[in-house]
Amino acid sequence: MKLFNGDDLGGPFDLIAGLPLHPLASHAPIVLVPLVAFAALAMAYWPSFSRKYGLPVLVLAVISQLSLFLAKASGESFQERVNKEVERHESYGEIAPFTFIPLLILLFIRYRMDKTGAGIGSPVVRRLVSILLALSAILALVYIFLTGHSGAESVWGWIAKN
């Protein structure tokens, strides 16, 4: 049995062990993105949190970014296979990985500012980075919620209507 077995229908991100990859791959960003976003909010306001947990948060952020692109790629393959129209979910899913990139960059900047010492960056720059970090965390949370909710509606919405 092949672990990854795509075919002409769905492509390389289609199936894993004979099952669709997208339902499995989509759970990682649903868990990791909010975790990283809430940690980013903590980093924005508590430099001590950033100094202590900044590196693990950055590692999780990179894993989150990769999981977002995997969920996007597997979603495209899954849509080809099921041939179901999921327009709203697809449009959110197209944008979600790119809303996380500013968060990843700002996390790195904030971590470097706090790790190196309080003398890095003027108070205005530090405040601006904190505000942008908080806004990018909120944006990532909103898009992961919209993407996940619209996907869940397309799969499970019929139960709520009955």
PDB file of C-alpha atoms in Angstrom:
ATOM      1  CA  MET A   1       0.000   0.000   0.000  1.00  0.00           C
ATOM      2  CA  LYS A   2       1.371   3.389  -0.973  1.00  0.00           C
ATOM      3  CA  LEU A   3       1.116   6.111   1.648  1.00  0.00           C
ATOM      4  CA  PHE A   4       0.669   9.008  -0.774  1.00  0.00           C
ATOM      5  CA  ASN A   5      -1.275   7.905  -3.794  1.00  0.00           C
ATOM      6  CA  GLY A   6      -2.462  10.697  -6.027  1.00  0.00           C
ATOM      7  CA  ASP A   7      -3.938  10.030  -9.424  1.00  0.00           C
ATOM      8  CA  ASP A   8      -4.819  12.087 -12.462  1.00  0.00           C
ATOM      9  CA  LEU A   9      -7.950  13.294 -10.727  1.00  0.00           C
ATOM     10  CA  GLY A  10      -6.650  14.936  -7.576  1.00  0.00           C
ATOM     11  CA  GLY A  11      -2.893  15.319  -7.917  1.00  0.00           C
ATOM     12  CA  PRO A  12      -0.115  14.736  -5.391  1.00  0.00           C
ATOM     13  CA  PHE A  13      -1.932  16.302  -2.414  1.00  0.00           C
ATOM     14  CA  ASP A  14      -5.078  14.263  -2.934  1.00  0.00           C
ATOM     15  CA  LEU A  15      -4.958  11.061  -0.892  1.00  0.00           C
ATOM     16  CA  ILE A  16      -2.984   9.640   2.020  1.00  0.00           C
ATOM     17  CA  ALA A  17      -3.368   5.920   2.722  1.00  0.00           C
ATOM     18  CA  GLY A  18      -6.434   5.933   0.475  1.00  0.00           C
ATOM     19  CA  LEU A  19      -8.204   8.752   2.343  1.00  0.00           C
ATOM     20  CA  PRO A  20      -8.574  12.399   1.313  1.00  0.00           C
ATOM     21  CA  LEU A  21      -5.684  14.437   2.729  1.00  0.00           C
ATOM     22  CA  HIS A  22      -7.595  17.714   3.117  1.00  0.00           C
ATOM     23  CA  PRO A  23      -9.805  16.766   6.102  1.00  0.00           C
ATOM     24  CA  LEU A  24      -6.662  15.605   7.907  1.00  0.00           C
ATOM     25  CA  ALA A  25      -4.420  18.494   6.822  1.00  0.00           C
ATOM     26  CA  SER A  26      -6.977  21.169   7.658  1.00  0.00           C
ATOM     27  CA  HIS A  27      -6.945  20.367  11.378  1.00  0.00           C
ATOM     28  CA  ALA A  28      -3.329  21.467  11.879  1.00  0.00           C
ATOM     29  CA  PRO A  29      -3.881  25.136  10.967  1.00  0.00           C
ATOM     30  CA  ILE A  30      -7.202  25.181  12.825  1.00  0.00           C
ATOM     31  CA  VAL A  31      -5.280  24.377  16.019  1.00  0.00           C
ATOM     32  CA  LEU A  32      -1.907  26.024  15.353  1.00  0.00           C
ATOM     33  CA  VAL A  33      -2.963  29.399  13.922  1.00  0.00           C
ATOM     34  CA  PRO A  34      -5.043  30.429  16.971  1.00  0.00           C
ATOM     35  CA  LEU A  35      -2.317  29.118  19.294  1.00  0.00           C
ATOM     36  CA  VAL A  36       0.320  31.222  17.520  1.00  0.00           C
ATOM     37  CA  ALA A  37      -2.010  34.230  17.259  1.00  0.00           C
ATOM     38  CA  PHE A  38      -2.747  34.249  20.993  1.00  0.00           C
ATOM     39  CA  ALA A  39       0.964  33.808  21.739  1.00  0.00           C
ATOM     40  CA  ALA A  40       1.656  36.744  19.392  1.00  0.00           C
ATOM     41  CA  LEU A  41      -0.785  38.881  21.360  1.00  0.00           C
ATOM     42  CA  ALA A  42       1.099  37.966  24.535  1.00  0.00           C
ATOM     43  CA  MET A  43       4.426  38.772  22.842  1.00  0.00           C
ATOM     44  CA  ALA A  44       3.070  42.140  21.721  1.00  0.00           C
ATOM     45  CA  TYR A  45       2.401  43.251  25.283  1.00  0.00           C
ATOM     46  CA  TRP A  46       4.825  41.301  27.465  1.00  0.00           C
ATOM     47  CA  PRO A  47       8.472  41.438  26.375  1.00  0.00           C
ATOM     48  CA  SER A  48       9.282  38.887  29.082  1.00  0.00           C
ATOM     49  CA  PHE A  49       6.916  36.405  27.396  1.00  0.00           C
ATOM     50  CA  SER A  50       8.643  37.109  24.100  1.00  0.00           C
ATOM     51  CA  ARG A  51      12.098  36.541  25.598  1.00  0.00           C
ATOM     52  CA  LYS A  52      11.054  33.292  27.253  1.00  0.00           C
ATOM     53  CA  TYR A  53       8.746  31.746  24.630  1.00  0.00           C
ATOM     54  CA  GLY A  54       9.589  33.646  21.442  1.00  0.00           C
ATOM     55  CA  LEU A  55      11.637  30.903  19.810  1.00  0.00           C
ATOM     56  CA  PRO A  56       9.069  28.107  20.348  1.00  0.00           C
ATOM     57  CA  VAL A  57       6.349  30.463  19.089  1.00  0.00           C
ATOM     58  CA  LEU A  58       8.426  31.185  15.974  1.00  0.00           C
ATOM     59  CA  VAL A  59       8.916  27.463  15.332  1.00  0.00           C
ATOM     60  CA  LEU A  60       5.158  26.899  15.715  1.00  0.00           C
ATOM     61  CA  ALA A  61       4.524  29.844  13.396  1.00  0.00           C
ATOM     62  CA  VAL A  62       6.690  28.309  10.661  1.00  0.00           C
ATOM     63  CA  ILE A  63       4.919  24.959  11.099  1.00  0.00           C
ATOM     64  CA  SER A  64       1.581  26.807  10.974  1.00  0.00           C
ATOM     65  CA  GLN A  65       2.529  28.544   7.741  1.00  0.00           C
ATOM     66  CA  LEU A  66       3.522  25.243   6.148  1.00  0.00           C
ATOM     67  CA  SER A  67       0.301  23.620   7.364  1.00  0.00           C
ATOM     68  CA  LEU A  68      -1.737  26.453   5.840  1.00  0.00           C
ATOM     69  CA  PHE A  69      -0.178  25.886   2.432  1.00  0.00           C
ATOM     70  CA  LEU A  70      -0.629  22.105   2.766  1.00  0.00           C
ATOM     71  CA  ALA A  71      -4.309  22.582   3.645  1.00  0.00           C
ATOM     72  CA  LYS A  72      -4.703  24.921   0.658  1.00  0.00           C
ATOM     73  CA  ALA A  73      -3.017  22.511  -1.775  1.00  0.00           C
ATOM     74  CA  SER A  74      -4.909  19.489  -0.465  1.00  0.00           C
ATOM     75  CA  GLY A  75      -8.164  21.461  -0.573  1.00  0.00           C
ATOM     76  CA  GLU A  76      -7.680  22.173  -4.260  1.00  0.00           C
ATOM     77  CA  SER A  77      -7.109  18.454  -4.895  1.00  0.00           C
ATOM     78  CA  PHE A  78     -10.075  17.519  -2.708  1.00  0.00           C
ATOM     79  CA  GLN A  79     -12.382  19.877  -4.589  1.00  0.00           C
ATOM     80  CA  GLU A  80     -11.386  18.243  -7.882  1.00  0.00           C
ATOM     81  CA  ARG A  81     -12.181  14.826  -6.434  1.00  0.00           C
ATOM     82  CA  VAL A  82     -15.565  15.576  -4.848  1.00  0.00           C
ATOM     83  CA  ASN A  83     -16.604  18.059  -7.535  1.00  0.00           C
ATOM     84  CA  LYS A  84     -18.605  20.028  -4.969  1.00  0.00           C
ATOM     85  CA  GLU A  85     -18.956  23.769  -5.140  1.00  0.00           C
ATOM     86  CA  VAL A  86     -17.497  25.321  -2.002  1.00  0.00           C
ATOM     87  CA  GLU A  87     -17.012  28.836  -3.293  1.00  0.00           C
ATOM     88  CA  ARG A  88     -16.962  30.707   0.025  1.00  0.00           C
ATOM     89  CA  HIS A  89     -14.663  28.186   1.700  1.00  0.00           C
ATOM     90  CA  GLU A  90     -12.380  28.207  -1.321  1.00  0.00           C
ATOM     91  CA  SER A  91     -12.110  32.012  -1.386  1.00  0.00           C
ATOM     92  CA  TYR A  92     -11.249  32.164   2.329  1.00  0.00           C
ATOM     93  CA  GLY A  93      -8.824  29.267   1.917  1.00  0.00           C
ATOM     94  CA  GLU A  94      -7.028  31.085  -0.902  1.00  0.00           C
ATOM     95  CA  ILE A  95      -6.412  34.116   1.325  1.00  0.00           C
ATOM     96  CA  ALA A  96      -5.764  32.490   4.732  1.00  0.00           C
ATOM     97  CA  PRO A  97      -2.143  31.366   4.114  1.00  0.00           C
ATOM     98  CA  PHE A  98      -1.212  34.865   2.971  1.00  0.00           C
ATOM     99  CA  THR A  99      -2.797  36.587   5.984  1.00  0.00           C
ATOM    100  CA  PHE A 100      -0.408  34.621   8.190  1.00  0.00           C
ATOM    101  CA  ILE A 101       2.808  35.812   6.476  1.00  0.00           C
ATOM    102  CA  PRO A 102       2.790  39.304   8.093  1.00  0.00           C
ATOM    103  CA  LEU A 103       2.237  37.655  11.481  1.00  0.00           C
ATOM    104  CA  LEU A 104       5.238  35.389  10.931  1.00  0.00           C
ATOM    105  CA  ILE A 105       7.460  38.317   9.906  1.00  0.00           C
ATOM    106  CA  LEU A 106       6.324  40.517  12.794  1.00  0.00           C
ATOM    107  CA  LEU A 107       6.810  37.668  15.273  1.00  0.00           C
ATOM    108  CA  PHE A 108      10.398  37.370  14.122  1.00  0.00           C
ATOM    109  CA  ILE A 109      10.951  41.144  14.413  1.00  0.00           C
ATOM    110  CA  ARG A 110       9.387  41.292  17.871  1.00  0.00           C
ATOM    111  CA  TYR A 111      11.364  38.272  19.064  1.00  0.00           C
ATOM    112  CA  ARG A 112      14.642  39.819  17.836  1.00  0.00           C
ATOM    113  CA  MET A 113      13.818  43.149  19.467  1.00  0.00           C
ATOM    114  CA  ASP A 114      13.066  41.526  22.815  1.00  0.00           C
ATOM    115  CA  LYS A 115      15.786  38.870  22.690  1.00  0.00           C
ATOM    116  CA  THR A 116      18.557  41.327  21.936  1.00  0.00           C
ATOM    117  CA  GLY A 117      17.508  43.640  24.732  1.00  0.00           C
ATOM    118  CA  ALA A 118      15.222  46.510  25.509  1.00  0.00           C
ATOM    119  CA  GLY A 119      17.573  48.966  23.794  1.00  0.00           C
ATOM    120  CA  ILE A 120      16.709  47.729  20.296  1.00  0.00           C
ATOM    121  CA  GLY A 121      14.314  50.065  18.532  1.00  0.00           C
ATOM    122  CA  SER A 122      12.943  53.337  19.774  1.00  0.00           C
ATOM    123  CA  PRO A 123       9.833  53.271  21.955  1.00  0.00           C
ATOM    124  CA  VAL A 124       7.792  54.432  18.954  1.00  0.00           C
ATOM    125  CA  VAL A 125       9.104  51.589  16.764  1.00  0.00           C
ATOM    126  CA  ARG A 126       8.537  49.038  19.515  1.00  0.00           C
ATOM    127  CA  ARG A 127       4.973  50.280  20.021  1.00  0.00           C
ATOM    128  CA  LEU A 128       4.329  50.231  16.262  1.00  0.00           C
ATOM    129  CA  VAL A 129       5.617  46.649  15.986  1.00  0.00           C
ATOM    130  CA  SER A 130       3.385  45.643  18.921  1.00  0.00           C
ATOM    131  CA  ILE A 131       0.315  47.224  17.327  1.00  0.00           C
ATOM    132  CA  LEU A 132       1.016  45.656  13.928  1.00  0.00           C
ATOM    133  CA  LEU A 133       1.685  42.296  15.583  1.00  0.00           C
ATOM    134  CA  ALA A 134      -1.638  42.441  17.435  1.00  0.00           C
ATOM    135  CA  LEU A 135      -3.514  43.462  14.276  1.00  0.00           C
ATOM    136  CA  SER A 136      -1.909  40.714  12.207  1.00  0.00           C
ATOM    137  CA  ALA A 137      -2.758  38.155  14.915  1.00  0.00           C
ATOM    138  CA  ILE A 138      -6.393  39.272  14.849  1.00  0.00           C
ATOM    139  CA  LEU A 139      -6.447  39.118  11.035  1.00  0.00           C
ATOM    140  CA  ALA A 140      -5.053  35.570  11.076  1.00  0.00           C
ATOM    141  CA  LEU A 141      -7.640  34.540  13.691  1.00  0.00           C
ATOM    142  CA  VAL A 142     -10.493  36.001  11.659  1.00  0.00           C
ATOM    143  CA  TYR A 143      -9.427  34.264   8.455  1.00  0.00           C
ATOM    144  CA  ILE A 144      -8.797  30.880  10.045  1.00  0.00           C
ATOM    145  CA  PHE A 145     -12.219  31.096  11.699  1.00  0.00           C
ATOM    146  CA  LEU A 146     -13.972  32.097   8.460  1.00  0.00           C
ATOM    147  CA  THR A 147     -12.167  29.413   6.478  1.00  0.00           C
ATOM    148  CA  GLY A 148     -12.793  26.664   9.015  1.00  0.00           C
ATOM    149  CA  HIS A 149     -16.398  27.653   9.650  1.00  0.00           C
ATOM    150  CA  SER A 150     -17.295  27.816   5.961  1.00  0.00           C
ATOM    151  CA  GLY A 151     -15.625  24.428   5.414  1.00  0.00           C
ATOM    152  CA  ALA A 152     -17.504  22.903   8.333  1.00  0.00           C
ATOM    153  CA  GLU A 153     -20.770  24.373   7.024  1.00  0.00           C
ATOM    154  CA  SER A 154     -20.210  22.809   3.621  1.00  0.00           C
ATOM    155  CA  VAL A 155     -19.604  19.389   5.203  1.00  0.00           C
ATOM    156  CA  TRP A 156     -21.927  19.423   8.209  1.00  0.00           C
ATOM    157  CA  GLY A 157     -24.450  22.177   7.431  1.00  0.00           C
ATOM    158  CA  TRP A 158     -27.080  19.700   6.271  1.00  0.00           C
ATOM    159  CA  ILE A 159     -27.320  18.299   9.814  1.00  0.00           C
ATOM    160  CA  ALA A 160     -28.153  21.698  11.292  1.00  0.00           C
ATOM    161  CA  LYS A 161     -30.842  22.249   8.639  1.00  0.00           C
ATOM    162  CA  ASN A 162     -32.627  18.964   9.436  1.00  0.00           C
TER     163      ASN A 162
END
